[in-house]
Short mmCIF file of C-alpha atoms and ligand atoms in Angstrom, two decimals:
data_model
loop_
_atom_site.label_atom_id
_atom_site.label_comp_id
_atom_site.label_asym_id
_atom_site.label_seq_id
_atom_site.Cartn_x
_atom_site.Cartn_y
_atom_site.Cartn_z
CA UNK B 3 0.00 0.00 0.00
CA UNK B 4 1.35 3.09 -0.82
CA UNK B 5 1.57 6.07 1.28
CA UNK B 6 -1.17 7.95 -0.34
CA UNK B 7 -3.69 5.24 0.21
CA UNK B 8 -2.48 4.30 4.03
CA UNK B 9 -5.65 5.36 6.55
CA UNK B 10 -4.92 8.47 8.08
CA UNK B 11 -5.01 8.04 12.01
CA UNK B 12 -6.42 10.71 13.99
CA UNK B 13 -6.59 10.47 17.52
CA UNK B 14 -9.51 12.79 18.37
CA UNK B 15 -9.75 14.42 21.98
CA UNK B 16 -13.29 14.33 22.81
CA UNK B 17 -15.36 15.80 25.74
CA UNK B 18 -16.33 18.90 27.46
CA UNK B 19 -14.92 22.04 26.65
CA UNK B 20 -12.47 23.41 29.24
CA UNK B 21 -10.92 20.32 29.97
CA UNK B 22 -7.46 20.93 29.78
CA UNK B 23 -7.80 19.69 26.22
CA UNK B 24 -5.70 22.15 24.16
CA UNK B 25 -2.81 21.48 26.52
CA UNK B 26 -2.93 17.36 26.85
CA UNK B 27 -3.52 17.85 22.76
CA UNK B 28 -0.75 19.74 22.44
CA UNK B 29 1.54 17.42 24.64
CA UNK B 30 0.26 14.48 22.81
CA UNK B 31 1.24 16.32 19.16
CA UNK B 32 4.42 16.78 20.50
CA UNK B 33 6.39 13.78 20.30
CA UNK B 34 7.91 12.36 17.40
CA UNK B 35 5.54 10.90 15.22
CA UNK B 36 2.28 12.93 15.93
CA UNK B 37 1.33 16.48 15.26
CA UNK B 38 -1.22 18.39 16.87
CA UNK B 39 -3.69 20.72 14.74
CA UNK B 40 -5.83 22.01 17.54
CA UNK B 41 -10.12 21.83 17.13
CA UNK B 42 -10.40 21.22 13.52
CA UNK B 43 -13.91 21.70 13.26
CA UNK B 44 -13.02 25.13 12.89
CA UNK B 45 -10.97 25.27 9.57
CA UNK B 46 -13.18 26.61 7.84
CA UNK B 47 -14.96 29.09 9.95
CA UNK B 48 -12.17 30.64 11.94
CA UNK B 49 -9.12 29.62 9.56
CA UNK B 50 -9.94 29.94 6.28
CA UNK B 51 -12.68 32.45 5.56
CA UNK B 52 -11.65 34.47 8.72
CA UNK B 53 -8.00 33.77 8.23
CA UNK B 54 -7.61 34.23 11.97
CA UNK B 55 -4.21 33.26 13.86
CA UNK B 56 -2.72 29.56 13.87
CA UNK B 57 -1.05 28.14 16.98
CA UNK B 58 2.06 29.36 15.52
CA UNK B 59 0.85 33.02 16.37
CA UNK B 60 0.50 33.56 12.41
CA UNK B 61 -2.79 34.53 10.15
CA UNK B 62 -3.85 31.39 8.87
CA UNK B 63 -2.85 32.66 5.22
CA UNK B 64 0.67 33.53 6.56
CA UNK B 65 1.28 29.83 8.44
CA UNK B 66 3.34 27.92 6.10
CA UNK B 67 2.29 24.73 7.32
CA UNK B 68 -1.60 25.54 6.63
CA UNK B 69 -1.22 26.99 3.19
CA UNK B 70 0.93 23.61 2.07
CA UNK B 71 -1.73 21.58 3.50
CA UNK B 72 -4.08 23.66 1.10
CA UNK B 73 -1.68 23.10 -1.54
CA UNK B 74 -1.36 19.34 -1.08
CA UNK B 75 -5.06 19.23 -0.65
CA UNK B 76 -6.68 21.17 -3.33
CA UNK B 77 -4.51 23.05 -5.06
CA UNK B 78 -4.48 25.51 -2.71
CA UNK B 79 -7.45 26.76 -0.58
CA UNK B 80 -8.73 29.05 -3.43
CA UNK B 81 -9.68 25.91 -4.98
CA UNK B 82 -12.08 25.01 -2.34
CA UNK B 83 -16.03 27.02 -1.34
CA UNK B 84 -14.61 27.36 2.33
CA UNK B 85 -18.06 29.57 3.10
CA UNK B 86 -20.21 27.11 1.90
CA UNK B 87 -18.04 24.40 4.04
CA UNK B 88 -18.81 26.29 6.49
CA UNK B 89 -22.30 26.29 6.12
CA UNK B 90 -22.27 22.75 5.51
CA UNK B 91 -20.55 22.38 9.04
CA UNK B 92 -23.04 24.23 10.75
CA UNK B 93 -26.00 22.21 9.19
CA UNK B 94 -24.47 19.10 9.97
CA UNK B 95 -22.78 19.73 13.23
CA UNK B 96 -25.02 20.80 16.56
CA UNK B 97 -25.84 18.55 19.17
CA UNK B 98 -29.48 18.23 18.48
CA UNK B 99 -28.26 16.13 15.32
CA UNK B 100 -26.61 13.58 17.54
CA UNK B 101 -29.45 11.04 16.79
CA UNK B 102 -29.69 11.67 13.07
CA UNK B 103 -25.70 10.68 12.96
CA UNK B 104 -26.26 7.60 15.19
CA UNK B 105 -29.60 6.13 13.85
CA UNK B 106 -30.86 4.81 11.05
CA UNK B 107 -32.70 6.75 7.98
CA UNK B 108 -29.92 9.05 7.46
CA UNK B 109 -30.62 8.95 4.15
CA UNK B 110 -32.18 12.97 2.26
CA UNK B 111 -30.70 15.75 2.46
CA UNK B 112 -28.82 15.37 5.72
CA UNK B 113 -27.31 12.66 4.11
CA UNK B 114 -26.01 14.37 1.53
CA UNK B 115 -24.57 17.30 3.49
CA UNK B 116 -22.97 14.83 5.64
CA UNK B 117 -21.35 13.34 3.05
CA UNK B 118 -20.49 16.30 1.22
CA UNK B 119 -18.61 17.08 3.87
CA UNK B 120 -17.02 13.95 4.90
CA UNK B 121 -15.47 13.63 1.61
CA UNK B 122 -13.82 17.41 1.27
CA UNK B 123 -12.34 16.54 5.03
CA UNK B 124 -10.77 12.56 3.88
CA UNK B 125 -8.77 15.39 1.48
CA UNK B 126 -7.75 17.87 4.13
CA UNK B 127 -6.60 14.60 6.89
CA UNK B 128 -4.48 13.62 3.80
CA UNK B 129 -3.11 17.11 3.10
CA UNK B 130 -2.62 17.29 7.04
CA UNK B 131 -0.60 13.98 7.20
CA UNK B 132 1.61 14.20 3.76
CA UNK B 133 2.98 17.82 5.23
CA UNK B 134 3.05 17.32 8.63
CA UNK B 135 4.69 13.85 7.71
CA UNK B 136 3.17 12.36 11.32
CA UNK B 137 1.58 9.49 11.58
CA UNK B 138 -0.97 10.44 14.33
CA UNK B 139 -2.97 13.55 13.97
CA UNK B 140 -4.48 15.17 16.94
CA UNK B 141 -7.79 16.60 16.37
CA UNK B 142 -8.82 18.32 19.59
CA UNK B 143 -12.25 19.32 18.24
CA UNK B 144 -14.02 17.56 21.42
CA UNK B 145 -18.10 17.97 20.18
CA UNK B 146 -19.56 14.58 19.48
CA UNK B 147 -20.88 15.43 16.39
CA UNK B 148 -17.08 16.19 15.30
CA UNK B 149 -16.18 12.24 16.34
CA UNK B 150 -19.57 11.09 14.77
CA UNK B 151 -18.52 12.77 11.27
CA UNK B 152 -15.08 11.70 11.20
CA UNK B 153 -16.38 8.26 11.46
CA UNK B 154 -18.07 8.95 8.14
CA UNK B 155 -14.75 10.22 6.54
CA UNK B 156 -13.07 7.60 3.78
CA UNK B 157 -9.38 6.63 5.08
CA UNK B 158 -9.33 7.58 8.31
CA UNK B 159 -8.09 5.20 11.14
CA UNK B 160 -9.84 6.68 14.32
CA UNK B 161 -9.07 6.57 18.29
CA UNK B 162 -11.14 8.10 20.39
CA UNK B 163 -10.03 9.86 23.76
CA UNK B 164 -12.39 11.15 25.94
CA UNK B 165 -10.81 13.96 28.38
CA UNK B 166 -12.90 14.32 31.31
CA UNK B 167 -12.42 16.80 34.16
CA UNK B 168 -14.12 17.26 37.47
CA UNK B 169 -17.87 18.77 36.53
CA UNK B 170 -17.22 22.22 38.90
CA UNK B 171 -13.56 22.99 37.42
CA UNK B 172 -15.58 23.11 34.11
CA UNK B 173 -18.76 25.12 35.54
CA UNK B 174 -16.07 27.66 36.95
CA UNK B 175 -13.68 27.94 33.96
CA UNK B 176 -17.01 28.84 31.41
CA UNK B 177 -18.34 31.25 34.22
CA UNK B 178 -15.27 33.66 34.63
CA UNK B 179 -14.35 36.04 32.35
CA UNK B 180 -11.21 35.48 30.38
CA UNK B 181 -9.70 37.63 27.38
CA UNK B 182 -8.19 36.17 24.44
CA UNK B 183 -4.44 36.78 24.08
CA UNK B 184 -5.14 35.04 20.69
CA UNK B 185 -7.87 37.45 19.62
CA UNK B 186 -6.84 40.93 20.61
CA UNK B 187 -8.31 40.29 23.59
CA UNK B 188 -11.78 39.73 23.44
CA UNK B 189 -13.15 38.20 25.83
CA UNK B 190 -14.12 34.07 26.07
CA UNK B 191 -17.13 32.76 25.66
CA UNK B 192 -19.26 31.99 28.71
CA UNK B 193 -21.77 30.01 29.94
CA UNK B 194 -24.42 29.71 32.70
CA UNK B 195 -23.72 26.77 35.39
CA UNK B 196 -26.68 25.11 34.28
CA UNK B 197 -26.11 25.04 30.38
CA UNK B 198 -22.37 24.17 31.32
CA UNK B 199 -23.79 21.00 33.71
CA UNK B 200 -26.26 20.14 31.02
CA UNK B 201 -23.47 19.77 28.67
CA UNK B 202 -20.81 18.18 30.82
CA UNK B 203 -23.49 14.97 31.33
CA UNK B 204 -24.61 15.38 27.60
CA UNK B 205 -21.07 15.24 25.97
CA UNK B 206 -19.32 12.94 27.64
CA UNK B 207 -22.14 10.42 27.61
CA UNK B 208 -22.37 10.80 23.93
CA UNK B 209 -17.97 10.43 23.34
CA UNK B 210 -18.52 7.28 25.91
CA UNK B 211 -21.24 5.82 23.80
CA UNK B 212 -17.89 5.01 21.23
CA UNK B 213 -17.28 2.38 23.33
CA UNK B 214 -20.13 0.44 22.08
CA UNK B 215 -18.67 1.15 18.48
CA UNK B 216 -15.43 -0.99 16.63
CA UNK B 217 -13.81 2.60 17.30
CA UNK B 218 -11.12 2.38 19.66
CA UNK B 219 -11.73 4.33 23.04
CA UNK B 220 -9.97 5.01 25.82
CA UNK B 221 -10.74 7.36 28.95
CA UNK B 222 -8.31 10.01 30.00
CA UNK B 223 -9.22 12.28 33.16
CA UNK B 224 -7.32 15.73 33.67
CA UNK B 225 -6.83 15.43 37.28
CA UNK B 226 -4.84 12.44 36.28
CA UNK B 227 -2.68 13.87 33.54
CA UNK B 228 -1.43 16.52 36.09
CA UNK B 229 -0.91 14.25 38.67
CA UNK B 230 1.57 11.43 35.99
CA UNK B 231 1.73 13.51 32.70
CA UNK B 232 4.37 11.11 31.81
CA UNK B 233 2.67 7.93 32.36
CA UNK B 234 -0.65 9.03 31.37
CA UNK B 235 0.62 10.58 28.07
CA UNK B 236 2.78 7.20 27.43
CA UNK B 237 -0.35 5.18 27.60
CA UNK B 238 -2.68 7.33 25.61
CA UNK B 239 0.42 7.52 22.65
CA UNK B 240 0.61 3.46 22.52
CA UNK B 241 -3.12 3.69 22.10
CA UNK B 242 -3.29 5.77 19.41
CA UNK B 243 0.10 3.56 17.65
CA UNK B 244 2.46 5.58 18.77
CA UNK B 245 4.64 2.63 21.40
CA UNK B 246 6.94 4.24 24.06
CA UNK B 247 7.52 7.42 22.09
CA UNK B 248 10.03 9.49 24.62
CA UNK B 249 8.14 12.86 25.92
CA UNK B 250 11.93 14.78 26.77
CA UNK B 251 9.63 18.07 26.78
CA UNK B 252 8.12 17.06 30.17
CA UNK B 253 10.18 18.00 33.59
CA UNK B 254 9.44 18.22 37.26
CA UNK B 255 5.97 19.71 37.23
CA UNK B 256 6.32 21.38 33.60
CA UNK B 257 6.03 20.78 30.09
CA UNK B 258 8.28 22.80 27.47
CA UNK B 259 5.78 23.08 24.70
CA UNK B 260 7.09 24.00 20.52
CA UNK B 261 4.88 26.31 18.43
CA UNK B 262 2.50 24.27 16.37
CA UNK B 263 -0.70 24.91 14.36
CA UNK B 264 -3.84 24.62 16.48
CA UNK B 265 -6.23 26.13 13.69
CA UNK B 266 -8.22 27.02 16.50
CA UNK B 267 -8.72 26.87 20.72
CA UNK B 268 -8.04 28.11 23.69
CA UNK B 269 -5.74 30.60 23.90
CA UNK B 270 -3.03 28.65 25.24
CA UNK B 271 -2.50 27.06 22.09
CA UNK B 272 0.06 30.29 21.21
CA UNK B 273 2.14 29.84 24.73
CA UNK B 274 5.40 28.39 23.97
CA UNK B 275 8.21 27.41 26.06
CA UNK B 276 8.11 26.02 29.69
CA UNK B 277 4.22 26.02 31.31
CA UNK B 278 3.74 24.72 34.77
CA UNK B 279 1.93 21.42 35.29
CA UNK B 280 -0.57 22.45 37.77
CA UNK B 281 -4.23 21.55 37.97
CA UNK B 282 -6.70 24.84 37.86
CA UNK B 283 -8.49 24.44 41.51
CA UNK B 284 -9.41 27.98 41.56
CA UNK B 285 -13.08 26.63 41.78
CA UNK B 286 -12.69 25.55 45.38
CA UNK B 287 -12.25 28.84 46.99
CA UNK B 288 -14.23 30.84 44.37
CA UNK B 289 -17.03 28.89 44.16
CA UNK B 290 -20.29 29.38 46.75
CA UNK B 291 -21.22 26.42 48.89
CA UNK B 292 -25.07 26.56 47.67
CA UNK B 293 -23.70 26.74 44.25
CA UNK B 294 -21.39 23.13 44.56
CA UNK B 295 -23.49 21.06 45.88
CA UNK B 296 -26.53 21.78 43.28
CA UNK B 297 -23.32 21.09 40.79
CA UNK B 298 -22.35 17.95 42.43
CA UNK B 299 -26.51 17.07 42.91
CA UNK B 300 -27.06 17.62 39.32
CA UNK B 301 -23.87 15.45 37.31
CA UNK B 302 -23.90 13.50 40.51
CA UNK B 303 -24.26 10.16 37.42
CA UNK B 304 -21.15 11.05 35.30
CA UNK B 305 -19.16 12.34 38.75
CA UNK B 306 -20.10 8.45 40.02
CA UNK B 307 -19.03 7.05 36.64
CA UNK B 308 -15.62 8.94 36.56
CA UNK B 309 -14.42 8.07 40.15
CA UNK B 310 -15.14 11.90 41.46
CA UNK B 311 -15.70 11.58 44.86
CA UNK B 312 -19.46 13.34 45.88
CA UNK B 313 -18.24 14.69 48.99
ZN1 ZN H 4 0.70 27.81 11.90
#
């Protein structure tokens, strides 16, 4: 089998936003043999018809490594309707469509968008891996839609990690306001406790349904990863193919992270250079009493299911 026609393998991160996703992503693209390209999902709205800024900390049309994937993909990005991609993304990709993915009778026009898409994105994984030259691709796009699409995309080889974090580090993180060192510094997006609960259940039962699939799935939580980066990073690499790849960037309580090119994500994706290992408590002491325990009440099922003590 020749190169061209070898599966692509893309380990996707999947879960809750404000997981600690665009860091473990970024470890994970970091060793030899994988390459990180941050939430995907947003190539077309935020990279190419916005042309906003790549991990790297260039416009999208400035990052090298973006406009060769365009190249190798199309001819160059010119070559491709990225606003009616985007469209197509959009129609295809909220969380109300979750059943229409899964069940049968996906047949109309759904169907047709789906595949529409599923087909321009088997030629962007394949740009993606001739450039980067990797053989794992991190796609830290994290919605379940995202997972349930790339399922539908021809030549892909997909692994599934599902990054969970403690429900009221997540609650916190989408309720505080943040500005965007990426974005001129506008502010994050946030979101009320309850939509952010509602979510937190939703998301991570729908990435843990994969384990009912033949897609490999494996469970990562971020408590964990901060507590044994090395060994929990190790394990999630020789799950995704990658067999005792050496992680050299890691030291006592810190990571030493390159540039690379997150189309899109948290800010953090820009940082370079050494960034302390240390897990985001801040909810403990910020957070009210009253509002904790209705937390802990409400995703007391997933806290259960993902060994987070209730007390
Ligand atoms: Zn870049």
């Amino acid at each position: 089998m020749s190169v061209a026609q070898q599966p692509v393998r893309i380990l996707f991160v999947g879960g809750h936003g404000r997981s600690g996703s665009t860091l473990i992503s970024r470890a994970l693209g970091a060793v030899d043999g994988a390459s990180c390209v941050g939430e995907l999902r947003y190539l077309w709205t935020q990279g190419v018809t916005k042309n906003q800024r790549c991990g790297c900390n260039r416009k999208f049309a400035r990052c090298a490594f973006w406009q060769e994937v365009g190249e190798a993909a199309f001819g160059g990005w010119r070559n491709v309707d990225a606003a009616e991609m985007a469209r197509l993304h959009h129609s295809v990709m909220r969380i109300r469509h979750v059943p229409r993915h899964v069940l049968p009778g996906n047949t109309g026009a759904f169907g047709r968008r789906v595949h529409q898409y599923a087909e321009t994105m088997a030629t962007v994984y394949r740009g993606i891996a001739e450039v980067s030259g990797s053989s794992v691709i991190v796609d830290s796009s994290k919605f379940p839609t995202s997972a349930l699409l790339l399922r539908r995309v021809p030549g892909v080889d997909l692994r599934i990690v599902q990054l969970v974090r403690g429900p009221h580090g997540v609650v916190h993180s989408w309720s505080r306001q943040v500005r965007r060192a990426d974005k001129g510094g506008r502010l994050m997006a946030t979101h009320s406790p309850a939509q952010t609960a509602s979510e937190w259940l939703a998301f991570n039962a729908a990435i843990e349904s994969f384990r009912l699939t033949s897609t490999p799935w494996t469970l990562m939580r971020y408590e964990d990863f901060i507590a044994r980066p090395r060994q929990e990073l190790s394990r999630v690499l020789e799950f995704a193919g990658l067999p005792s790849p050496e992680t050299p960037f890691l030291g006592d309580g810190t990571i030493d992270l390159p540039a690379d090119h997150s189309v899109a994500g948290n800010p953090m994706r820009i940082r370079t250079g050494v960034v302390p290992l240390r897990a985001d408590e801040e909810w403990r002491t910020a957070m009210r009493p009253a509002r904790r325990r209705i937390i802990t009440a409400f995703t007391a099922p997933g806290m259960l299911r993902y060994g987070y003590p209730l007390r």
